[in-house]
Coordinates of C-alpha atoms in Angstrom, one line a residue:
Chain A
M1 CA -4.3 -26.8 -27.0
A2 CA -3.2 -23.4 -26.0
T3 CA -1.0 -24.2 -23.0
S4 CA 2.6 -23.1 -23.0
L5 CA 5.0 -25.6 -24.3
S6 CA 8.2 -24.5 -22.6
K7 CA 9.8 -24.8 -19.2
A8 CA 7.6 -27.4 -17.7
K9 CA 8.9 -26.5 -14.2
S10 CA 6.8 -26.5 -11.0
E11 CA 3.3 -25.0 -10.5
P12 CA 2.4 -22.5 -13.3
M13 CA 2.6 -18.7 -12.2
V14 CA -0.6 -17.9 -14.1
R15 CA -3.3 -20.3 -15.1
A16 CA -6.1 -19.1 -17.2
L17 CA -9.0 -21.6 -17.8
A18 CA -11.6 -21.0 -20.4
V19 CA -11.7 -17.3 -19.8
R20 CA -14.7 -15.4 -21.4
K21 CA -15.3 -11.8 -21.5
S22 CA -18.1 -9.8 -23.1
Y23 CA -18.9 -6.1 -23.7
G24 CA -22.6 -6.3 -24.2
S25 CA -23.3 -8.8 -27.1
N26 CA -19.6 -8.5 -28.3
E27 CA -17.7 -11.3 -27.0
V28 CA -14.0 -10.2 -26.9
L29 CA -12.6 -13.3 -25.2
K30 CA -13.8 -16.6 -26.2
S31 CA -12.6 -19.3 -23.9
I32 CA -8.9 -18.5 -23.5
T33 CA -6.9 -21.2 -21.8
L34 CA -3.1 -20.8 -21.2
N35 CA -0.5 -21.3 -18.6
V36 CA 2.5 -19.2 -17.8
Q37 CA 5.4 -20.9 -15.8
Q38 CA 7.4 -19.2 -13.2
G39 CA 10.3 -17.2 -14.9
E40 CA 8.6 -17.6 -18.3
V41 CA 8.3 -14.7 -20.8
L42 CA 5.2 -14.8 -22.8
C43 CA 4.5 -12.5 -25.7
L44 CA 1.0 -12.0 -26.8
L45 CA 0.6 -11.0 -30.4
G46 CA -2.3 -10.3 -32.6
P47 CA -4.1 -7.6 -34.6
S48 CA -5.9 -4.9 -32.7
G49 CA -9.2 -5.9 -31.4
S50 CA -8.0 -9.5 -31.0
G51 CA -8.7 -9.2 -27.2
K52 CA -4.9 -9.5 -26.2
S53 CA -5.0 -6.3 -24.1
T54 CA -8.3 -7.1 -22.6
F55 CA -7.0 -10.5 -21.5
L56 CA -4.0 -8.8 -19.9
R57 CA -6.2 -6.4 -17.9
C58 CA -8.3 -9.5 -16.7
I59 CA -5.2 -11.1 -15.2
N60 CA -4.9 -8.4 -12.6
H61 CA -8.7 -8.0 -12.5
L62 CA -8.8 -4.4 -14.0
E63 CA -11.6 -5.9 -16.0
G64 CA -13.8 -8.6 -14.5
I65 CA -14.4 -11.8 -16.5
D66 CA -17.8 -13.5 -17.5
G67 CA -16.6 -17.0 -17.5
G68 CA -13.7 -19.3 -16.6
R69 CA -11.1 -18.8 -13.9
I70 CA -7.7 -16.9 -13.6
Y71 CA -5.2 -18.1 -11.1
V72 CA -2.1 -16.2 -10.2
G73 CA 0.0 -18.3 -8.0
D74 CA -2.6 -19.7 -5.6
D75 CA -4.9 -16.6 -5.8
L76 CA -8.1 -17.0 -7.8
M77 CA -8.3 -13.4 -9.1
G78 CA -11.1 -11.5 -8.0
Y79 CA -13.0 -14.3 -6.2
R80 CA -12.9 -16.7 -3.4
N81 CA -13.9 -20.4 -4.0
Q82 CA -15.7 -22.0 -1.2
G83 CA -17.2 -25.4 -1.8
D84 CA -18.9 -24.9 -5.1
V85 CA -19.8 -21.2 -4.5
L86 CA -17.9 -18.4 -6.0
Y87 CA -17.8 -15.2 -3.7
E88 CA -16.9 -11.8 -5.1
L89 CA -13.9 -10.3 -3.1
H90 CA -13.9 -7.0 -1.2
P91 CA -12.0 -4.4 -3.2
K92 CA -9.4 -4.3 -0.4
E93 CA -8.7 -8.1 -1.0
I94 CA -8.5 -7.5 -4.7
A95 CA -5.9 -4.7 -4.0
K96 CA -4.0 -7.1 -2.0
Q97 CA -3.9 -9.6 -4.9
R98 CA -2.7 -7.0 -7.3
Q99 CA 0.3 -6.1 -5.2
R100 CA 2.1 -9.2 -6.4
I101 CA 1.4 -8.3 -10.1
G102 CA 3.2 -5.3 -11.7
M103 CA 1.7 -3.6 -14.7
V104 CA 3.2 -1.2 -17.4
F105 CA 0.7 0.6 -19.5
Q106 CA 0.9 1.9 -23.1
R107 CA 0.4 5.5 -21.9
F108 CA 2.7 5.1 -18.9
N109 CA 0.2 6.5 -16.6
L110 CA 2.9 8.0 -14.2
F111 CA 1.5 10.3 -11.5
P112 CA 2.3 13.7 -13.1
H113 CA 2.0 15.6 -9.6
L114 CA 4.9 13.5 -8.2
T115 CA 8.6 13.4 -9.1
A116 CA 10.1 10.2 -10.6
L117 CA 11.3 9.0 -7.2
E118 CA 8.0 10.0 -5.6
N119 CA 6.1 7.8 -8.2
V120 CA 8.4 4.9 -7.4
I121 CA 8.0 5.1 -3.6
E122 CA 4.4 6.0 -3.5
A123 CA 3.0 2.4 -3.4
P124 CA 5.9 0.7 -1.3
V125 CA 5.4 3.5 1.5
G126 CA 1.7 4.0 1.4
V127 CA 0.5 0.5 0.5
A128 CA 3.2 -2.0 1.7
G129 CA 4.2 0.1 4.7
I130 CA 7.9 0.1 4.1
P131 CA 9.8 2.8 6.0
K132 CA 10.4 5.9 3.7
T133 CA 14.2 6.0 4.0
E134 CA 14.4 2.3 3.0
A135 CA 11.9 2.9 0.0
I136 CA 13.9 5.8 -1.2
A137 CA 17.2 3.8 -1.2
K138 CA 15.4 1.0 -3.1
A139 CA 13.7 3.5 -5.5
Q140 CA 17.2 5.0 -6.3
A141 CA 18.6 1.7 -7.0
L142 CA 15.7 0.8 -9.2
L143 CA 15.9 4.2 -11.1
A144 CA 19.6 3.3 -11.5
R145 CA 18.7 0.0 -12.9
V146 CA 16.5 1.5 -15.6
G147 CA 19.2 4.2 -16.4
L148 CA 17.6 7.2 -14.9
A149 CA 19.4 7.7 -11.5
E150 CA 20.0 11.3 -12.3
K151 CA 16.3 12.0 -13.1
A152 CA 15.0 11.1 -9.7
D153 CA 13.7 14.7 -9.1
H154 CA 12.3 15.4 -12.4
Y155 CA 8.4 15.4 -12.9
P156 CA 6.9 13.1 -15.7
S157 CA 6.3 16.3 -17.8
Q158 CA 10.0 17.0 -17.8
L159 CA 10.9 13.5 -19.1
S160 CA 10.7 11.9 -22.6
G161 CA 8.2 9.1 -23.3
G162 CA 11.0 6.5 -23.2
Q163 CA 12.2 7.9 -19.9
Q164 CA 8.6 8.0 -18.4
Q165 CA 8.0 4.3 -19.5
R166 CA 11.2 3.3 -17.7
V167 CA 10.1 5.1 -14.5
A168 CA 6.8 3.4 -14.9
I169 CA 8.6 0.0 -15.0
A170 CA 10.7 1.0 -12.0
R171 CA 7.5 1.9 -10.2
A172 CA 5.8 -1.4 -11.0
L173 CA 9.0 -3.2 -9.8
A174 CA 9.2 -1.3 -6.5
M175 CA 6.3 -3.4 -5.2
E176 CA 8.6 -6.6 -5.8
P177 CA 5.9 -8.3 -8.0
E178 CA 6.1 -11.9 -8.9
L179 CA 4.6 -11.2 -12.3
M180 CA 4.9 -8.3 -14.6
L181 CA 2.2 -7.4 -17.2
F182 CA 3.1 -5.1 -20.2
D183 CA 0.4 -3.6 -22.2
E184 CA 2.0 -2.5 -25.5
P185 CA 4.8 -0.8 -23.5
T186 CA 6.4 0.7 -26.7
S187 CA 3.5 1.5 -28.9
A188 CA 3.2 5.2 -27.7
L189 CA 6.9 5.9 -28.2
D190 CA 8.9 7.6 -30.9
P191 CA 10.9 4.9 -32.8
E192 CA 14.3 6.0 -31.5
L193 CA 13.1 5.7 -27.9
V194 CA 11.8 2.2 -28.1
G195 CA 15.2 0.5 -27.8
D196 CA 15.9 1.8 -24.3
V197 CA 12.6 0.4 -23.0
L198 CA 13.1 -2.9 -24.6
D199 CA 16.7 -3.0 -23.2
V200 CA 15.2 -2.7 -19.7
M201 CA 12.6 -5.4 -20.3
R202 CA 15.3 -7.6 -21.8
D203 CA 17.3 -7.2 -18.6
L204 CA 14.2 -7.9 -16.5
A205 CA 13.6 -11.1 -18.4
K206 CA 17.2 -12.2 -17.9
S207 CA 16.7 -11.7 -14.2
G208 CA 14.1 -14.4 -14.2
M209 CA 10.9 -12.3 -13.9
T210 CA 7.7 -13.8 -15.1
M211 CA 6.4 -11.6 -17.8
I212 CA 3.4 -11.4 -20.0
V213 CA 4.0 -8.8 -22.8
V214 CA 1.4 -7.5 -25.1
T215 CA 3.6 -6.2 -28.0
H216 CA 3.9 -5.6 -31.7
E217 CA 7.7 -5.9 -31.5
I218 CA 8.1 -9.1 -33.5
G219 CA 12.0 -8.8 -33.0
F220 CA 11.7 -8.5 -29.2
A221 CA 9.3 -11.5 -29.1
R222 CA 11.7 -13.6 -31.3
E223 CA 14.6 -12.8 -29.1
V224 CA 13.2 -12.7 -25.6
A225 CA 10.0 -14.7 -25.4
D226 CA 9.9 -18.3 -24.3
T227 CA 6.5 -18.6 -25.7
V228 CA 4.6 -16.7 -28.4
V229 CA 0.8 -16.6 -28.4
F230 CA -1.0 -15.4 -31.4
M231 CA -4.6 -14.2 -30.7
D232 CA -7.2 -13.1 -33.2
Q233 CA -10.9 -12.3 -32.6
G234 CA -10.9 -13.4 -28.9
V235 CA -9.3 -16.9 -29.4
V236 CA -5.8 -18.3 -29.2
V237 CA -4.9 -19.1 -32.8
E238 CA -1.6 -20.5 -32.2
A239 CA 0.9 -20.9 -29.4
G240 CA 4.5 -22.2 -29.1
T241 CA 8.2 -21.2 -29.1
P242 CA 9.1 -18.1 -31.1
K243 CA 10.6 -20.4 -33.7
Q244 CA 7.4 -22.4 -34.1
V245 CA 5.0 -19.4 -34.2
L246 CA 7.0 -16.8 -36.0
D247 CA 9.1 -18.9 -38.4
Q248 CA 6.8 -21.9 -39.2
P249 CA 3.3 -20.6 -38.4
Q250 CA 0.8 -23.4 -38.9
Q251 CA -2.4 -21.3 -39.1
E252 CA -3.5 -19.1 -42.1
R253 CA -4.3 -16.3 -39.9
T254 CA -1.0 -16.2 -38.1
K255 CA 0.8 -16.3 -41.5
A256 CA -1.5 -13.4 -42.8
F257 CA -0.7 -11.2 -39.7
L258 CA 3.0 -11.9 -39.7
R259 CA 3.1 -11.0 -43.3
S260 CA 1.4 -7.7 -42.6
V261 CA 3.8 -6.8 -39.8
L262 CA 7.2 -7.8 -41.0
Chain B
M1 CA 16.3 31.2 -46.8
A2 CA 18.1 34.2 -48.1
N3 CA 15.3 36.6 -47.1
Q4 CA 15.2 35.1 -43.6
E5 CA 18.9 35.7 -43.1
Q6 CA 18.7 39.3 -44.3
A7 CA 15.9 40.0 -41.9
G8 CA 18.0 38.7 -39.2
Q9 CA 20.9 41.0 -39.9
H10 CA 19.0 44.2 -40.3
D11 CA 16.6 45.7 -37.9
I12 CA 13.1 46.6 -39.1
V13 CA 12.9 50.5 -39.4
A14 CA 9.3 51.4 -39.7
K15 CA 6.9 54.0 -38.0
P16 CA 4.5 52.2 -35.6
L17 CA 0.9 51.9 -36.6
K18 CA -1.1 54.6 -34.8
H19 CA -4.6 53.8 -33.1
P20 CA -6.1 57.1 -32.7
W21 CA -9.7 55.8 -31.7
R22 CA -8.3 53.8 -28.9
L23 CA -6.8 57.0 -27.5
V24 CA -10.1 58.8 -27.7
A25 CA -12.1 55.9 -26.3
A26 CA -9.7 55.6 -23.4
S27 CA -9.7 59.4 -22.7
V28 CA -13.5 59.7 -22.6
L29 CA -13.8 56.7 -20.2
A30 CA -11.1 58.1 -17.9
M31 CA -12.8 61.5 -17.9
L32 CA -16.2 60.0 -17.0
L33 CA -14.7 57.9 -14.2
G34 CA -12.8 60.9 -13.0
A35 CA -16.1 63.0 -12.9
V36 CA -18.0 60.3 -10.8
V37 CA -15.2 59.9 -8.4
W38 CA -14.7 63.6 -8.0
S39 CA -18.6 64.2 -7.5
M40 CA -18.3 61.8 -4.6
V41 CA -15.2 63.0 -3.0
T42 CA -16.6 66.6 -3.1
S43 CA -20.1 65.8 -2.3
P44 CA -21.2 67.4 1.0
N45 CA -23.6 64.5 1.5
I46 CA -20.8 61.9 2.0
R47 CA -19.0 63.1 5.2
K48 CA -15.4 62.1 5.0
E49 CA -14.9 62.7 8.7
V50 CA -17.6 60.4 9.6
I51 CA -16.0 57.6 7.4
A52 CA -12.6 58.2 9.0
Q53 CA -14.3 58.0 12.4
Y54 CA -15.8 54.6 11.8
L55 CA -13.1 53.1 9.6
F56 CA -11.2 51.5 12.6
D57 CA -14.2 51.5 15.0
P58 CA -13.7 48.5 17.3
L59 CA -17.3 47.3 16.6
I60 CA -16.6 47.5 12.8
L61 CA -13.3 45.5 13.2
Q62 CA -15.1 42.9 15.4
G63 CA -17.8 42.6 12.6
A64 CA -15.1 42.3 10.0
G65 CA -13.3 39.6 12.2
L66 CA -16.5 37.7 12.4
T67 CA -17.1 37.9 8.6
V68 CA -13.7 36.4 8.1
W69 CA -14.3 33.7 10.7
L70 CA -17.8 32.8 9.0
T71 CA -16.3 32.7 5.6
V72 CA -13.4 30.5 6.6
L73 CA -15.5 28.1 8.7
S74 CA -18.2 27.6 6.3
M75 CA -15.8 27.3 3.3
V76 CA -13.9 24.4 5.2
I77 CA -17.2 22.7 6.2
A78 CA -18.6 23.1 2.7
T79 CA -15.5 21.7 0.9
I80 CA -15.4 18.6 3.0
W81 CA -19.2 18.0 2.4
A82 CA -18.8 18.8 -1.2
V83 CA -16.1 16.1 -1.6
A84 CA -18.5 13.6 -0.1
L85 CA -21.3 14.8 -2.2
A86 CA -19.2 14.6 -5.5
V87 CA -18.0 11.1 -4.6
M88 CA -21.7 10.1 -3.9
K89 CA -22.7 11.6 -7.3
L90 CA -19.9 9.6 -8.9
S91 CA -20.8 6.4 -7.0
E92 CA -22.0 3.2 -8.6
N93 CA -24.9 3.1 -6.2
R94 CA -28.0 4.6 -7.6
L95 CA -29.5 5.7 -4.3
L96 CA -26.4 7.6 -3.3
R97 CA -26.4 9.3 -6.8
V98 CA -30.0 10.3 -6.4
I99 CA -29.5 11.6 -2.9
A100 CA -26.6 13.7 -3.9
T101 CA -28.3 15.0 -7.0
G102 CA -31.4 15.8 -5.1
Y103 CA -29.4 17.6 -2.4
I104 CA -27.6 19.7 -5.0
E105 CA -30.8 20.5 -7.0
F106 CA -32.6 21.5 -3.7
F107 CA -29.9 23.8 -2.2
R108 CA -29.0 25.4 -5.7
G109 CA -32.6 25.8 -6.5
T110 CA -33.9 27.8 -3.6
P111 CA -32.6 31.4 -2.6
L112 CA -29.8 31.5 0.0
L113 CA -31.7 34.3 1.8
L114 CA -34.7 31.9 2.2
Q115 CA -32.5 29.2 3.5
I116 CA -30.9 31.5 6.0
V117 CA -34.3 32.6 7.3
F118 CA -35.3 28.9 7.5
W119 CA -32.4 28.0 9.6
G120 CA -33.1 30.9 11.8
Y121 CA -36.6 29.8 12.2
L122 CA -35.6 26.1 13.0
G123 CA -36.9 26.4 16.5
I124 CA -40.5 26.9 15.2
I125 CA -40.5 23.5 13.5
Y126 CA -38.4 21.8 16.2
P127 CA -39.0 23.6 19.5
S128 CA -36.5 21.4 21.3
I129 CA -33.6 19.1 20.2
V130 CA -33.9 15.6 21.9
V131 CA -31.5 12.8 21.6
Q132 CA -33.1 9.6 22.7
I133 CA -32.3 5.9 22.3
P134 CA -35.0 4.6 19.9
F135 CA -37.7 2.4 21.5
T136 CA -36.7 3.4 25.0
N137 CA -37.4 6.3 27.3
L138 CA -33.7 6.9 27.8
V139 CA -33.2 10.6 27.0
L140 CA -29.6 11.6 26.5
F141 CA -30.0 15.2 25.6
N142 CA -33.0 17.7 25.7
Q143 CA -32.5 21.4 25.0
P144 CA -34.6 24.2 23.4
T145 CA -33.5 24.6 19.9
S146 CA -32.9 28.4 20.3
I147 CA -30.1 27.7 22.9
V148 CA -28.4 24.8 20.9
I149 CA -28.5 26.7 17.5
S150 CA -27.6 30.3 18.1
S151 CA -28.1 32.8 15.3
F152 CA -24.3 32.3 14.5
S153 CA -24.6 28.5 14.1
A154 CA -27.9 28.9 12.1
G155 CA -26.0 31.2 9.8
L156 CA -23.0 29.0 9.5
I157 CA -25.2 25.9 8.9
A158 CA -27.1 27.9 6.1
L159 CA -23.9 29.2 4.3
S160 CA -22.1 25.8 4.6
L161 CA -25.0 23.6 3.2
N162 CA -25.7 25.9 0.5
E163 CA -22.2 26.4 -0.5
A164 CA -21.6 22.6 -0.5
A165 CA -24.1 22.1 -3.3
Y166 CA -22.1 24.5 -5.6
A167 CA -18.7 23.3 -4.5
A168 CA -19.8 19.6 -5.0
E169 CA -20.2 20.3 -8.8
I170 CA -16.8 22.0 -8.9
V171 CA -15.1 19.0 -7.1
R172 CA -16.9 16.6 -9.3
A173 CA -15.6 18.4 -12.4
G174 CA -12.1 18.3 -10.9
I175 CA -12.3 14.5 -10.3
L176 CA -13.6 13.9 -13.8
S177 CA -10.7 16.0 -15.3
V178 CA -8.2 13.3 -14.1
D179 CA -7.3 10.8 -16.7
P180 CA -8.9 7.4 -15.8
G181 CA -5.5 5.9 -16.5
Q182 CA -4.3 7.4 -13.2
A183 CA -6.8 5.4 -11.2
E184 CA -6.0 2.2 -13.2
A185 CA -2.1 2.6 -12.6
A186 CA -3.0 3.2 -8.9
K187 CA -5.1 0.1 -8.8
S188 CA -2.4 -2.0 -10.5
L189 CA 0.0 -1.0 -7.7
G190 CA -2.5 -2.5 -5.1
M191 CA -3.8 0.9 -3.9
S192 CA -7.4 0.9 -2.4
S193 CA -10.1 3.1 -3.8
W194 CA -9.8 5.5 -1.1
Y195 CA -6.0 5.7 -1.1
T196 CA -6.2 6.3 -4.9
M197 CA -8.8 9.1 -4.4
R198 CA -6.7 10.8 -1.6
R199 CA -3.2 10.4 -3.0
V200 CA -3.6 10.3 -6.7
V201 CA -6.9 11.7 -8.0
L202 CA -7.8 14.5 -5.6
P203 CA -4.3 16.1 -5.8
Q204 CA -4.5 16.3 -9.5
A205 CA -8.1 17.3 -9.4
M206 CA -7.2 20.3 -7.1
R207 CA -5.5 22.1 -10.0
V208 CA -8.9 22.3 -11.6
I209 CA -10.9 22.9 -8.3
I210 CA -8.9 25.7 -6.9
P211 CA -9.7 28.6 -9.3
P212 CA -13.4 28.3 -9.1
M213 CA -13.1 27.7 -5.4
G214 CA -11.4 31.0 -5.1
N215 CA -14.4 32.6 -6.8
E216 CA -16.7 30.7 -4.4
T217 CA -14.7 32.0 -1.3
I218 CA -15.1 35.6 -2.6
S219 CA -18.7 35.0 -3.2
M220 CA -19.0 33.5 0.3
L221 CA -17.4 36.6 2.0
K222 CA -19.9 38.7 0.5
S223 CA -22.8 36.2 1.2
T224 CA -22.1 36.5 4.8
S225 CA -23.6 39.9 4.7
L226 CA -27.1 38.2 4.2
L227 CA -26.9 37.0 7.6
Q228 CA -28.1 40.5 8.7
V229 CA -31.6 39.1 8.4
I230 CA -31.0 36.7 11.4
A231 CA -28.9 39.3 13.4
V232 CA -25.6 37.7 13.2
A233 CA -23.2 40.6 14.1
E234 CA -20.9 40.4 11.2
L235 CA -19.5 43.4 9.2
Y236 CA -22.6 44.3 7.3
T237 CA -25.0 43.9 10.4
T238 CA -22.8 46.0 12.4
A239 CA -22.4 48.7 10.0
T240 CA -26.2 48.9 9.6
Q241 CA -26.8 48.8 13.3
I242 CA -24.5 51.8 13.8
S243 CA -26.0 53.7 10.9
S244 CA -29.5 53.1 12.2
Q245 CA -28.5 55.1 15.2
N246 CA -26.4 57.9 13.7
L247 CA -28.2 58.0 10.3
A248 CA -24.9 58.0 8.4
Q249 CA -26.1 55.3 6.2
I250 CA -23.9 56.2 3.2
E251 CA -20.6 56.7 5.3
L252 CA -21.1 53.4 6.9
L253 CA -21.7 51.7 3.6
V254 CA -18.3 53.1 2.5
V255 CA -16.6 51.8 5.6
A256 CA -18.1 48.3 5.1
A257 CA -17.3 48.3 1.4
F258 CA -13.7 49.2 2.2
W259 CA -13.3 46.3 4.5
Y260 CA -14.9 43.9 2.2
L261 CA -12.5 44.9 -0.5
V262 CA -9.5 44.6 1.8
M263 CA -10.5 41.2 3.1
N264 CA -11.2 39.8 -0.5
T265 CA -7.8 41.1 -1.6
I266 CA -6.0 39.3 1.3
L267 CA -8.0 36.1 0.5
G268 CA -6.5 36.1 -3.0
F269 CA -3.0 35.2 -1.5
P270 CA -3.6 31.8 -0.2
Q271 CA -5.3 31.0 -3.5
R272 CA -2.1 31.9 -5.4
Y273 CA -0.1 29.8 -3.1
L274 CA -2.4 26.7 -3.5
E275 CA -2.4 27.1 -7.2
K276 CA 1.3 27.0 -7.2
R277 CA 1.5 24.1 -4.7
F278 CA -0.9 21.9 -6.7
G279 CA 0.5 23.0 -10.1
R280 CA 3.8 21.3 -9.6
G281 CA 4.7 18.9 -12.3
F282 CA 2.0 20.5 -14.5
T283 CA 3.4 23.7 -15.8
R284 CA 2.2 24.5 -19.3
T285 CA 5.7 25.3 -20.4
N286 CA 6.8 22.0 -19.4
A287 CA 4.2 20.2 -21.5
L288 CA 5.3 22.3 -24.5
V289 CA 8.9 21.8 -23.8
R290 CA 8.4 18.0 -23.5
T291 CA 7.1 17.5 -27.0
R292 CA 10.2 19.5 -28.4
K293 CA 12.7 17.8 -26.1
V294 CA 11.5 14.4 -27.2
A295 CA 12.1 15.5 -30.8
T296 CA 15.6 17.1 -30.2
N297 CA 17.3 15.6 -27.2
G298 CA 16.0 12.1 -27.4
N299 CA 16.8 10.3 -24.3

């Protein structure tokens, strides 16, 4: 019911099966099932508290889940399935799983004690073990790609919010992820800075990156997304192409939400 | 608008406000201070020539050297141990938290002087130190405690273990001061928790940790004088040993005080360097400028 409808290519990049998550007695995700194909851009929409950010954070196991399964490629996130028994993974193995998943946060979360360039090379050098000179060359190319080649030596505190977010995207891309997660990447930005970040994301989508984007930017979803998923109160209310979900919503809750944001 | 423009064109011509009582208070204090200093300088009971004689005495200099050595060593040991304690106290494992909390409570809750004497007397509780493979008769090491743990080692142990309890809380405060989003970003890049701590959290925590640790270092330098009770030949012990023979107590106290002041002044330099080093990317002006830049320059 809530699977993606577009690009039925090969194996899905992300498979979420009946994912449940509770904080105490408050069930924030109630059996979420959805697939994301390779190269697909999926936008998650929904009112605050709908569980969309929580679901995103479950995908790279920043939050553990209480039920269901999440597969990224062949990896069962956070666990190992042997026979019928589920084993919790060692933090090092989870770290390994996360290396193929990039994440961009609402509050950027750049490392403030490192320059833009140092932010980008930290994980490739320290985690992936790439030689420093090679990592620097790659980082400079990535910073150029997000339009910040000349800001390589600036500290985050010397950059605007939009610039920081673009460095954060470059930092995530430096690990050559197969999947990129965006958690409301433009929500903390001044309106005039949103466009540059969205441009970078648009280019990334064009390059074939698989992306899951939690956003309030309906225009971006309409233009870039292959699939739009509308969530409310921990369930997927409606999913489909942008045209289906944004222009001809079937569910009353989707209509009400779209009326309130448009 | 019109008023502002006028104010910009014409300098303000006004007599500065006078503060007569500040002047009076400052003069009275200066005179009192002068009188005290003068009374000491001119007092026949403080013999300046004795002070001069012992100021650069080789024994005194040796004592001062040992004081510095003890301070540096015990601060290094205490800091490493403190990071471990702080991480334990922030651990998800309850037992580790309880152990760290108990340690901190115990070493902060008893007097340092008492702890020093205790370590000095360790040989009474454990007359010899034996390393033996359990459940066998294979003895790898067996020596009297008094030989293994000299008064210097006893002092070093006492100072380090005590200081670690205080420093652990400073380190913990530093770690807690770092935005949790930092660790999340590090995790999402595939960094292990140890790597995250070492490369992301601690370097940022240092900014908060260093100023109080500077305080602790100054305090430690002075606390080494307590090792007099177990006869470690540091500066204060040496000074009192000399004065017990020549009865120039006050003069040798002046000599010791002089060197403590000099050493503490010098210890301030590395602190300033470290603050600058770990303050990179954090300057307060930057943070202020940033918000304005966003508004004016845009991207």
